[in-house]
């Protein structure tokens, strides 16, 4: 009887130890985005390597298709089960701030990490407080057929002249690619707007956003030019309102476009699909007399206020941002590095990276406001109305600005 | 049927099948092309070679086997749960009189007026409360909820069409009610039952919204979510997507092939004559 | 004809009543439904009458505010109208084609089993994936639809389907119809099995034409199944989110938006749960009205 008791006690004791040990294991969940180039085992390797180095932390990388990232995040947050960390498009940060669910991130990561990040890419800094670390950042640039176009145009006006010469619709070769289908990002208009020294909103002295300025001279000018390309000079592919940016990309890669605007990932795809023609990259054009400016788009990783494992989450960030992991990530995903330590790595010396990096100082980002998704749609719908001939550029942008101002209470 | 009639039937069937299966031909055409051919402009129907590497690529790079397994568990589980819950209910509606009948039938209908999108966040909270997040059971339960209505409405309608006399006869002979349902009613109502089974299985097999919201770990992903591996942020890998989609519909087609015989059995094999 | 139920011999009096057994049989389904759907539906209705914050929490009572907000938008009436038009056309076409196919597949011919199996294929893929496949097919550069139409000479200059509002609407409509045909065909095929062959034979003896047979035998005996299938299809089609969202995202502009895609945008993209809930309640109202009118004829046939 005594033996049984002793054995029983030992078993209970051991169970307690085991349970206690696992109870001490902190759980960190990361809502992770499946970038196109990222192989499925990257996340798996990252998870096991991290858990090996930190055996008392249970890391859970929740892989999510990018298109569904936002839906999932909203469901988790509104469903009161937020993850500890999440990759986000930085423009979503404002929504999350409005919901009051994100935590300033600075004090949870190491100083080395913060110093290592290129300050120009810290888009996740709102009113001086850093909420998100940049995961991927890139400026948009111009791709063109170097076998057909000798010198890349510097201005949009030059581009139009070249376009009129090389446009051959009967051979299914179109000079300029223009996307008109509603997609998450209004980038096509941003290229022309920024190139016209315009912006979506006026910036007030205190740094906040004032009235909507898409109906300013710059904004209407940009749209008029876009509309002329499509409907007056007809140098774009037909049916622009049916094309998303990835379909435009496919068109360029199959050799049917002369010029189009995109991000760094297109270069990777061109190589992957074995494009049979010579192509090159150049900075985004601008309108004559206006400064060169393109759009910079960043993704961030943010920490949630309700996280029970903030310190451990910080440790994961330090781990992930270490050189070997960031190098592989950046190479696979196709963006230039966000960390200074990798800036001179030979992997990033290709022209596409160089152009992306050189445009950073003059680049502007999306407006960081919680109502942006609605504003995005309003502007987009009005642009489509212009393409379809339902509104003039001026009326379209006036309508857009009016609706946006009323939503924001301006 | 007169042979003359067949001259009409055959061309019509073939015409309809060609139109219905057009995208399927597109799928097959794309799945057997290497990526360089997929983006040929103008496109062509017949792949230049029989390129099976797309299939082997996706099988080895992604845990397709696991996706299939999870989809099977969810679909079979939903179908079983549905049958267990709905057959009694449909029987009650068809054969028995009770006051809340219309009300309950309308209630089941009301549930279908709310799209999954609208209720997904609330359902998420319930599933979290039940501790069923990231389990296949959560999908079995939610899929059952959304396939209940059709199952009950169709089965009750089908049962009602079958004369009561055949069960009456069995009851007089001393059968219990349950026995009369299982041994007499169901075999005669097989087409309706089979329809419900197919409907429930396919609905569960193809369900996406709840899978996206409730399942987080890779090893519990069903096929619908797994196919999204090929739909990226900047490009869609059409050749892989088509190949995977073809694989994904095979189990459904096979199920249908097996069960189709029961579907068209009709009253020919039934117990009532004249 | 109502037959008197013969009471069962064992157990107490309670079990003799029809109602008791009926409720017993109904409880699993009803309870299951209530457990999962009571809270979500009630919460949605609540949200429509409250101001809701971005986290989906109720903040303050708003009365009809959310509804007024949506109705103030000029395009809202168009969207409601379009949703009804979308549903009506799609359901009618699906039903008609499904019926024709079921009749054809009910005929004895070699290859019947193969034909039946092939018909199920459009339904065998999930709707978002089917929509993606159609998107690829509709693609004017790499897609095979326009290419085939051109090379076969059927249509020299087919439109770029998703570029213009009207062709985009039809393109979306066709995909929804395509996805729904197998379901209809299957349900009607099952329904046809319940019609005794003897009735047709007797009618033929009396000299009935095919059309007469269809009109006086087939249709009436299928009416129960027809009602169920079309009613449920109406509910599902009205809320068919995936087809439109994947193909056009409601575009170009908002020309192919229907209520459910609008609800998605307001809830998941703009995080405005109040107006989204109001629209869900409006949807519910419309569908409830349709169901009541519809099902009344179903219930009236002395059938329930």
mmCIF file of N, CA and C in Angstrom, chain C residues 245-286:
data_model
loop_
_atom_site.group_PDB
_atom_site.id
_atom_site.type_symbol
_atom_site.label_atom_id
_atom_site.label_comp_id
_atom_site.label_asym_id
_atom_site.label_seq_id
_atom_site.Cartn_x
_atom_site.Cartn_y
_atom_site.Cartn_z
ATOM 1 N N UNK C 245 -17.672 39.486 -55.955
ATOM 2 C CA UNK C 245 -16.509 40.084 -55.339
ATOM 3 C C UNK C 245 -15.227 39.658 -56.013
ATOM 4 N N UNK C 246 -15.150 38.373 -56.384
ATOM 5 C CA UNK C 246 -13.927 37.896 -57.015
ATOM 6 C C UNK C 246 -13.792 38.441 -58.431
ATOM 7 N N UNK C 247 -14.905 38.475 -59.170
ATOM 8 C CA UNK C 247 -14.795 38.868 -60.564
ATOM 9 C C UNK C 247 -14.616 40.366 -60.756
ATOM 10 N N UNK C 248 -15.406 41.167 -60.042
ATOM 11 C CA UNK C 248 -15.328 42.601 -60.314
ATOM 12 C C UNK C 248 -15.218 43.472 -59.074
ATOM 13 N N UNK C 249 -15.271 42.868 -57.899
ATOM 14 C CA UNK C 249 -15.264 43.636 -56.649
ATOM 15 C C UNK C 249 -16.350 44.700 -56.650
ATOM 16 N N UNK C 250 -17.450 44.418 -57.348
ATOM 17 C CA UNK C 250 -18.531 45.382 -57.383
ATOM 18 C C UNK C 250 -18.362 46.406 -58.479
ATOM 19 N N UNK C 251 -17.227 46.346 -59.165
ATOM 20 C CA UNK C 251 -16.949 47.355 -60.174
ATOM 21 C C UNK C 251 -17.476 46.973 -61.536
ATOM 22 N N UNK C 252 -17.210 47.734 -62.590
ATOM 23 C CA UNK C 252 -16.470 48.981 -62.546
ATOM 24 C C UNK C 252 -17.216 50.031 -61.732
ATOM 25 N N UNK C 253 -16.518 50.710 -60.836
ATOM 26 C CA UNK C 253 -17.204 51.650 -59.974
ATOM 27 C C UNK C 253 -18.059 50.868 -58.985
ATOM 28 N N UNK C 254 -19.351 51.155 -58.965
ATOM 29 C CA UNK C 254 -20.231 50.343 -58.118
ATOM 30 C C UNK C 254 -21.307 49.699 -58.985
ATOM 31 N N UNK C 255 -21.008 49.511 -60.263
ATOM 32 C CA UNK C 255 -22.070 49.098 -61.176
ATOM 33 C C UNK C 255 -22.473 47.648 -61.058
ATOM 34 N N UNK C 256 -21.679 46.832 -60.382
ATOM 35 C CA UNK C 256 -22.145 45.462 -60.198
ATOM 36 C C UNK C 256 -22.317 45.129 -58.722
ATOM 37 N N UNK C 257 -22.304 46.132 -57.885
ATOM 38 C CA UNK C 257 -22.510 45.894 -56.455
ATOM 39 C C UNK C 257 -23.920 45.450 -56.181
ATOM 40 N N UNK C 258 -24.067 44.442 -55.333
ATOM 41 C CA UNK C 258 -25.394 44.142 -54.799
ATOM 42 C C UNK C 258 -25.308 44.291 -53.285
ATOM 43 N N UNK C 259 -26.410 44.137 -52.614
ATOM 44 C CA UNK C 259 -26.434 44.392 -51.177
ATOM 45 C C UNK C 259 -25.337 43.667 -50.417
ATOM 46 N N UNK C 260 -25.133 42.395 -50.713
ATOM 47 C CA UNK C 260 -24.192 41.639 -49.898
ATOM 48 C C UNK C 260 -22.755 42.113 -50.088
ATOM 49 N N UNK C 261 -22.371 42.527 -51.314
ATOM 50 C CA UNK C 261 -21.012 43.021 -51.490
ATOM 51 C C UNK C 261 -20.872 44.370 -50.799
ATOM 52 N N UNK C 262 -21.926 45.138 -50.825
ATOM 53 C CA UNK C 262 -21.937 46.424 -50.135
ATOM 54 C C UNK C 262 -21.778 46.224 -48.634
ATOM 55 N N UNK C 263 -22.488 45.223 -48.111
ATOM 56 C CA UNK C 263 -22.390 44.921 -46.687
ATOM 57 C C UNK C 263 -20.955 44.555 -46.337
ATOM 58 N N UNK C 264 -20.341 43.720 -47.168
ATOM 59 C CA UNK C 264 -18.962 43.319 -46.922
ATOM 60 C C UNK C 264 -18.047 44.529 -46.857
ATOM 61 N N UNK C 265 -18.195 45.428 -47.827
ATOM 62 C CA UNK C 265 -17.333 46.603 -47.844
ATOM 63 C C UNK C 265 -17.494 47.423 -46.579
ATOM 64 N N UNK C 266 -18.748 47.672 -46.200
ATOM 65 C CA UNK C 266 -18.969 48.507 -45.032
ATOM 66 C C UNK C 266 -18.498 47.844 -43.753
ATOM 67 N N UNK C 267 -18.648 46.516 -43.689
ATOM 68 C CA UNK C 267 -18.239 45.839 -42.459
ATOM 69 C C UNK C 267 -16.742 45.600 -42.414
ATOM 70 N N UNK C 268 -16.217 44.944 -43.433
ATOM 71 C CA UNK C 268 -14.832 44.500 -43.348
ATOM 72 C C UNK C 268 -13.829 45.510 -43.872
ATOM 73 N N UNK C 269 -14.224 46.373 -44.805
ATOM 74 C CA UNK C 269 -13.241 47.316 -45.319
ATOM 75 C C UNK C 269 -13.317 48.660 -44.628
ATOM 76 N N UNK C 270 -14.530 49.150 -44.400
ATOM 77 C CA UNK C 270 -14.628 50.452 -43.765
ATOM 78 C C UNK C 270 -14.818 50.341 -42.256
ATOM 79 N N UNK C 271 -15.042 49.135 -41.780
ATOM 80 C CA UNK C 271 -15.272 48.895 -40.352
ATOM 81 C C UNK C 271 -16.455 49.688 -39.825
ATOM 82 N N UNK C 272 -17.462 49.880 -40.668
ATOM 83 C CA UNK C 272 -18.674 50.561 -40.217
ATOM 84 C C UNK C 272 -19.743 49.493 -40.007
ATOM 85 N N UNK C 273 -19.734 48.901 -38.812
ATOM 86 C CA UNK C 273 -20.614 47.768 -38.578
ATOM 87 C C UNK C 273 -22.080 48.170 -38.466
ATOM 88 N N UNK C 274 -22.328 49.398 -38.024
ATOM 89 C CA UNK C 274 -23.713 49.850 -37.886
ATOM 90 C C UNK C 274 -24.457 49.839 -39.215
ATOM 91 N N UNK C 275 -23.990 50.625 -40.189
ATOM 92 C CA UNK C 275 -24.652 50.602 -41.492
ATOM 93 C C UNK C 275 -24.673 49.214 -42.122
ATOM 94 N N UNK C 276 -23.601 48.451 -41.954
ATOM 95 C CA UNK C 276 -23.578 47.106 -42.529
ATOM 96 C C UNK C 276 -24.694 46.269 -41.933
ATOM 97 N N UNK C 277 -24.874 46.370 -40.614
ATOM 98 C CA UNK C 277 -25.936 45.611 -39.964
ATOM 99 C C UNK C 277 -27.299 46.072 -40.452
ATOM 100 N N UNK C 278 -27.443 47.405 -40.637
ATOM 101 C CA UNK C 278 -28.725 47.919 -41.140
ATOM 102 C C UNK C 278 -29.041 47.292 -42.485
ATOM 103 N N UNK C 279 -28.024 47.204 -43.339
ATOM 104 C CA UNK C 279 -28.260 46.604 -44.656
ATOM 105 C C UNK C 279 -28.602 45.132 -44.523
ATOM 106 N N UNK C 280 -27.993 44.453 -43.566
ATOM 107 C CA UNK C 280 -28.312 43.043 -43.359
ATOM 108 C C UNK C 280 -29.770 42.898 -42.938
ATOM 109 N N UNK C 281 -30.235 43.832 -42.115
ATOM 110 C CA UNK C 281 -31.626 43.773 -41.680
ATOM 111 C C UNK C 281 -32.565 44.058 -42.852
ATOM 112 N N UNK C 282 -32.166 45.005 -43.705
ATOM 113 C CA UNK C 282 -32.969 45.279 -44.894
ATOM 114 C C UNK C 282 -33.041 44.033 -45.777
ATOM 115 N N UNK C 283 -31.897 43.387 -45.957
ATOM 116 C CA UNK C 283 -31.863 42.137 -46.723
ATOM 117 C C UNK C 283 -32.828 41.134 -46.125
ATOM 118 N N UNK C 284 -32.739 40.994 -44.814
ATOM 119 C CA UNK C 284 -33.597 40.049 -44.107
ATOM 120 C C UNK C 284 -35.055 40.378 -44.368
ATOM 121 N N UNK C 285 -35.384 41.674 -44.289
ATOM 122 C CA UNK C 285 -36.760 42.076 -44.520
ATOM 123 C C UNK C 285 -37.250 41.688 -45.907
ATOM 124 N N UNK C 286 -36.415 41.987 -46.900
ATOM 125 C CA UNK C 286 -36.807 41.667 -48.271
ATOM 126 C C UNK C 286 -37.001 40.163 -48.434
#
